[in-house]
PDB file of C-alpha atoms and ligand atoms in Angstrom:
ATOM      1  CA  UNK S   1       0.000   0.000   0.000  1.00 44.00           C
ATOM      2  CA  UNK S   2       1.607   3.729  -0.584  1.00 47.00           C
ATOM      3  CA  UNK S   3       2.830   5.767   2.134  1.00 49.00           C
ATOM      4  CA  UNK S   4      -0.374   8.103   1.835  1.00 52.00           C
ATOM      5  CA  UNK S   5      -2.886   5.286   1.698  1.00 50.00           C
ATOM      6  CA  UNK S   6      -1.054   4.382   5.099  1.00 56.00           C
ATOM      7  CA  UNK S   7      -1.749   7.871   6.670  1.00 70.00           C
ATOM      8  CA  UNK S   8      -5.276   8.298   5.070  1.00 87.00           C
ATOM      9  CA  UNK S   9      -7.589   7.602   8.052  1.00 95.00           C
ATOM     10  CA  UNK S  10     -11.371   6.708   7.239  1.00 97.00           C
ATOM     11  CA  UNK S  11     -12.405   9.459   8.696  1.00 97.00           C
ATOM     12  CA  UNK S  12     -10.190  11.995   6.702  1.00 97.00           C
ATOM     13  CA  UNK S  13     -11.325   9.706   3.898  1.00 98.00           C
ATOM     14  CA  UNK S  14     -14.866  10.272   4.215  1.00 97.00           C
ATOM     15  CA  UNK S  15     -14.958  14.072   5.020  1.00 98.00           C
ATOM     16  CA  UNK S  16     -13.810  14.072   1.377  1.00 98.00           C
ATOM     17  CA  UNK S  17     -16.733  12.139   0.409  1.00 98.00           C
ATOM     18  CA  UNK S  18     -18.780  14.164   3.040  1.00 98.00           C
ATOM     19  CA  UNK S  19     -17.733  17.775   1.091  1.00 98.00           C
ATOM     20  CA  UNK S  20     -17.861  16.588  -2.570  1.00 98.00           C
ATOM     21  CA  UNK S  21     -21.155  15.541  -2.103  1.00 98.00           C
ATOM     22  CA  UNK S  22     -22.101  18.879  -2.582  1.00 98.00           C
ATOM     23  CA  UNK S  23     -21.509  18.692  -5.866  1.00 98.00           C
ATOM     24  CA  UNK S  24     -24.312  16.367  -6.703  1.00 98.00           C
ATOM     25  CA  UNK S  25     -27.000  16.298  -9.303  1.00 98.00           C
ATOM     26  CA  UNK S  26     -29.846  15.537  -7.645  1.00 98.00           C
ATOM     27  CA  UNK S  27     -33.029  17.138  -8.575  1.00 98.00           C
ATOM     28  CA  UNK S  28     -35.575  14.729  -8.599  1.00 98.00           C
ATOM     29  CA  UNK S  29     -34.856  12.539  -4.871  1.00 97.00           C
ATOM     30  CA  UNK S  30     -32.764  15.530  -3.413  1.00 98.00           C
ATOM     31  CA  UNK S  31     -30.356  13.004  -2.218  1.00 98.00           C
ATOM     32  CA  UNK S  32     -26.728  14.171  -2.281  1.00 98.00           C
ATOM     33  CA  UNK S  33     -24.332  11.460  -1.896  1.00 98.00           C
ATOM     34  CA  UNK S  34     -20.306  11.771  -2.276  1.00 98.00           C
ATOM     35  CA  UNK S  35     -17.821   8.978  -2.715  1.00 98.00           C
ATOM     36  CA  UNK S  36     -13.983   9.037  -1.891  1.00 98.00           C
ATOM     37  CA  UNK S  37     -11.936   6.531  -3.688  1.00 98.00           C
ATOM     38  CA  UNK S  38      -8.163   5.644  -2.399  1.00 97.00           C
ATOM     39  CA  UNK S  39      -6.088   3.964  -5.109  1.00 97.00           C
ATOM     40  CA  UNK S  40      -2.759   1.377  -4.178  1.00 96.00           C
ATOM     41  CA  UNK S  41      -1.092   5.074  -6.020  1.00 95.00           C
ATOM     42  CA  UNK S  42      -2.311   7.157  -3.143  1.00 95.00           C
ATOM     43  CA  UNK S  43      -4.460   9.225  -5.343  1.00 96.00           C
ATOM     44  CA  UNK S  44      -8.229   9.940  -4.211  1.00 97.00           C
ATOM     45  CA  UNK S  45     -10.460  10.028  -7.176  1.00 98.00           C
ATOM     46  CA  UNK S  46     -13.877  11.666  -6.151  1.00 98.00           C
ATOM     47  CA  UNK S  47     -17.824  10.795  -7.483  1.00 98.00           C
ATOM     48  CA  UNK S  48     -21.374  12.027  -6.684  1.00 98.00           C
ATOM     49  CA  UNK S  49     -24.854  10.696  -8.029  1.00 98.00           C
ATOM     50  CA  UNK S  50     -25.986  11.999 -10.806  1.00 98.00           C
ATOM     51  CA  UNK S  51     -29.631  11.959 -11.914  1.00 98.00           C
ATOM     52  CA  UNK S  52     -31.492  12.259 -15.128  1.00 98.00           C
ATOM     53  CA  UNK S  53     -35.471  12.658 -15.886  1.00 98.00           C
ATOM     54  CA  UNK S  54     -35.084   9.101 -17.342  1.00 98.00           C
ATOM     55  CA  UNK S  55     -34.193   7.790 -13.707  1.00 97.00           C
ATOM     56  CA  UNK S  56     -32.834   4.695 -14.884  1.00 97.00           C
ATOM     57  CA  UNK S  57     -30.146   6.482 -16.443  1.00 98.00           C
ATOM     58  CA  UNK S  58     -29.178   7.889 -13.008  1.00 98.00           C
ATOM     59  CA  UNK S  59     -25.347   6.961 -11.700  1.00 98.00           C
ATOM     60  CA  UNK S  60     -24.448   6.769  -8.450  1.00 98.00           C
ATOM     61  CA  UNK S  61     -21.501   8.240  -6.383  1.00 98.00           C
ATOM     62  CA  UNK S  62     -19.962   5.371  -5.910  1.00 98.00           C
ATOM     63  CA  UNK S  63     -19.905   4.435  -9.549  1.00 98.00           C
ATOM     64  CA  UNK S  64     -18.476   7.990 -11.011  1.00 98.00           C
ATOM     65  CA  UNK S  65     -15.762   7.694  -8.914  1.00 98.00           C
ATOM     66  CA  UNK S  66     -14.641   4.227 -10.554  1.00 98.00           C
ATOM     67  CA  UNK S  67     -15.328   5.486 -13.595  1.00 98.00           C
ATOM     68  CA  UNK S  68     -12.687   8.645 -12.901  1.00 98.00           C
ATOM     69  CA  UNK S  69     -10.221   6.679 -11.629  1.00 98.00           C
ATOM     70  CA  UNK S  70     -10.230   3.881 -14.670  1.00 98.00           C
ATOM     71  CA  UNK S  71     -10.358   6.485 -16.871  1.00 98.00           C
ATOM     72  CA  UNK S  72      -7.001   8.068 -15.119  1.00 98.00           C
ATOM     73  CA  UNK S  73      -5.617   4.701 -15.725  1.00 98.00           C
ATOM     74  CA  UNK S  74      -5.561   3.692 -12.251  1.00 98.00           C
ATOM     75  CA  UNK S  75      -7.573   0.297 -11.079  1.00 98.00           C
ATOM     76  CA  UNK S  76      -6.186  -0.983  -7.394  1.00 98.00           C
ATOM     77  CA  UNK S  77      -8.564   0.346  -5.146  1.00 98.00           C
ATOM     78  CA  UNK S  78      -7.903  -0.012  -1.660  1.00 97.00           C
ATOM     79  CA  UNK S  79     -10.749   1.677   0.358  1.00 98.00           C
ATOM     80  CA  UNK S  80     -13.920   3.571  -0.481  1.00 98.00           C
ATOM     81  CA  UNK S  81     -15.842   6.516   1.819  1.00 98.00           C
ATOM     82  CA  UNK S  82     -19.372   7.013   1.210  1.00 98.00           C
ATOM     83  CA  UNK S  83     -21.423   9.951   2.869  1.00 98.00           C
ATOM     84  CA  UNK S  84     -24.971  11.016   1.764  1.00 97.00           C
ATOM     85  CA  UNK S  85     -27.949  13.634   3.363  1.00 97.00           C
ATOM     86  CA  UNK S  86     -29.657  10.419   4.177  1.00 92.00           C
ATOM     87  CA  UNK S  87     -29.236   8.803   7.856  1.00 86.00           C
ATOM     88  CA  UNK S  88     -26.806   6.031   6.761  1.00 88.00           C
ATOM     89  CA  UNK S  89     -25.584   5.524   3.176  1.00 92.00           C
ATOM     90  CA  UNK S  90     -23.857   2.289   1.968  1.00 96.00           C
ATOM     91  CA  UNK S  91     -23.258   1.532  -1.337  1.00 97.00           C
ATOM     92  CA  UNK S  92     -26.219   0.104  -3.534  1.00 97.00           C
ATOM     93  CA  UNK S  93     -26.480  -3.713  -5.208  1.00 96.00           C
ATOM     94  CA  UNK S  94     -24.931  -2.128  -8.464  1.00 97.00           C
ATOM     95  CA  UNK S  95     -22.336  -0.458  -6.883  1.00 98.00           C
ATOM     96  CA  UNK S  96     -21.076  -3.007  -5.028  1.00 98.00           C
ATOM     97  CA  UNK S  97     -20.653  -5.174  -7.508  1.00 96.00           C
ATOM     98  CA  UNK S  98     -18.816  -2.909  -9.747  1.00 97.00           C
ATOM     99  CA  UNK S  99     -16.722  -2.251  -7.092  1.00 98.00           C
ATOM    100  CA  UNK S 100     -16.125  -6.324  -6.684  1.00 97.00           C
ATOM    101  CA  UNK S 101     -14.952  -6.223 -10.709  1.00 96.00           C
ATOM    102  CA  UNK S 102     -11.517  -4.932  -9.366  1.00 97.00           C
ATOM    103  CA  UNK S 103     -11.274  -6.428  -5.712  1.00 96.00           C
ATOM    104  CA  UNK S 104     -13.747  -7.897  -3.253  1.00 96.00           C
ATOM    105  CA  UNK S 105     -10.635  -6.678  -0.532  1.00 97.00           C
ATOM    106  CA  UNK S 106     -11.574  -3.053  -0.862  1.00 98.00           C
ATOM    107  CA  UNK S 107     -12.567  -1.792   2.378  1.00 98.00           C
ATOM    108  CA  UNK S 108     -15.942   0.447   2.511  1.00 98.00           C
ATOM    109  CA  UNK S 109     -16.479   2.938   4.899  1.00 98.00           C
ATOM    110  CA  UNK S 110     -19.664   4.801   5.894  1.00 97.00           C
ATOM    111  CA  UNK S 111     -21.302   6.210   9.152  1.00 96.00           C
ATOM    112  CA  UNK S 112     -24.070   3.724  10.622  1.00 94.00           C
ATOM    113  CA  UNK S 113     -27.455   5.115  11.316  1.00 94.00           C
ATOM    114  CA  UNK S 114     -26.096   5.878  14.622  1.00 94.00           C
ATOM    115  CA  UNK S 115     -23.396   8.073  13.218  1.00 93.00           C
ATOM    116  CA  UNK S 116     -20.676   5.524  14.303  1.00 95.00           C
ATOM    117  CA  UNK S 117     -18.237   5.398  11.391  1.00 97.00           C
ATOM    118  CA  UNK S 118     -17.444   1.514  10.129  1.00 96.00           C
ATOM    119  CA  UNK S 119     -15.422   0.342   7.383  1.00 97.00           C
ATOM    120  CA  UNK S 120     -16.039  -3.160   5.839  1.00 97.00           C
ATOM    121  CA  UNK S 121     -14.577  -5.193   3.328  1.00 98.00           C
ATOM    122  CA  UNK S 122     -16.485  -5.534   0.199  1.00 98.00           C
ATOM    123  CA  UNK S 123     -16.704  -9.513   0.806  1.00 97.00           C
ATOM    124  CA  UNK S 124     -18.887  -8.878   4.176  1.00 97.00           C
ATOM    125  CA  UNK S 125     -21.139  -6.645   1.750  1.00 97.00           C
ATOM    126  CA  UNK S 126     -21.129  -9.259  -1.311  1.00 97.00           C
ATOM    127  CA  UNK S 127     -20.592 -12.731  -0.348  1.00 95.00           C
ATOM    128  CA  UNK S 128     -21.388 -13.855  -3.482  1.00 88.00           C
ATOM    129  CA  UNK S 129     -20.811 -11.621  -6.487  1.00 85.00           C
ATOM    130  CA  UNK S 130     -21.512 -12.949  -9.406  1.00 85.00           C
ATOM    131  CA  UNK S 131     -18.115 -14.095 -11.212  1.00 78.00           C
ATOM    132  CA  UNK S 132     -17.555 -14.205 -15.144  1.00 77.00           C
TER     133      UNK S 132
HETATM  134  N1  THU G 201     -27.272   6.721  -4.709  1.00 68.13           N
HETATM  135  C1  THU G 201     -25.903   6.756  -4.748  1.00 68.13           C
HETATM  136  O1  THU G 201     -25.307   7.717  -5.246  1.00 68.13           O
HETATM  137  N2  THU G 201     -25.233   5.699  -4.228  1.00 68.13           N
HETATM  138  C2  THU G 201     -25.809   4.593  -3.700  1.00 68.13           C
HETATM  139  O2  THU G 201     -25.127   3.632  -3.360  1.00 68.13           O
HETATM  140  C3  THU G 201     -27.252   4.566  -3.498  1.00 68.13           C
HETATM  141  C4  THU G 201     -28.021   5.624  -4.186  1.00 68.13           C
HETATM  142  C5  THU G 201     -28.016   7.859  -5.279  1.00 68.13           C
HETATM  143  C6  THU G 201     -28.702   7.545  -6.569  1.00 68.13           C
HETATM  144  C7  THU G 201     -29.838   8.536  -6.567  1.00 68.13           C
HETATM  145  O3  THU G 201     -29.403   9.744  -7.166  1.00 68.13           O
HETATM  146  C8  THU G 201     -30.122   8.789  -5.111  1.00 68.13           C
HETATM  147  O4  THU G 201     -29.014   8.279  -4.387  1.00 68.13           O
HETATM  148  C9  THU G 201     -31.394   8.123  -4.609  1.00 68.13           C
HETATM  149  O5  THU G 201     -31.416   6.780  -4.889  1.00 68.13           O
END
């Protein structure tokens, strides 16, 4: 793991998730969520939903960030932070197992509906992902 992924605590990790979130586009549920990716690189690539009037077409937080950090040619995730206006936010079916396409090791972290923060591995979320 790089030397900043080492000093990156969860909680630093999801007050970048908690500000980007922001930045969502969210006019139809009002729901803002932010995600916070850390790469093996030490790089954090950022994501928020983003809605459309055809709500099928809507992408999640979780998912934009992926899809910035493959794009910046970087694909060893170590840890995601999710934060969104509602209670407790953990990452959706679909999300999770896009996430599991690079690593079912990458650690998820997001406050419980009691505000405690927890991080989990991706395995505890999605035993059983489907496999190609
Ligand atoms: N949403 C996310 O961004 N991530 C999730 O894991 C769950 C849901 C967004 C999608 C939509 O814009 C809003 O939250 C309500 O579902």
């Amino acid at each position: 793991m790089s030397k900043y992924g080492v000093l990156m605590t969860d909680i630093e990790l999801w007050t970048v998730a908690d500000n980007i979130k922001e930045n969502a586009y969210s006019p139809y549920s009002n729901i803002k969520v932010g995600a916070a990716l850390l790469t093996a690189s030490g790089k954090i690539f950022t994501g928020v939903n983003v809605e459309n009037s055809s709500f099928g077409a809507t992408v999640c937080a979780e998912r934009s960030a992926v899809v910035s950090a493959v794009t910046a040619g970087e694909r060893d995730f170590i840890k995601i932070a999710v934060s969104g206006t509602m209670k407790s936010c953990t990452p959706c079916g679909i999300c999770r197992q896009f996430l599991a396409e690079f690593s079912k090791d990458i650690v998820v972290v997001y406050k419980e509906p009691d505000g405690t923060l927890c991080s989990k591995k991706l395995s505890e979320l999605l035993p059983d992902s489907f496999i190609y």
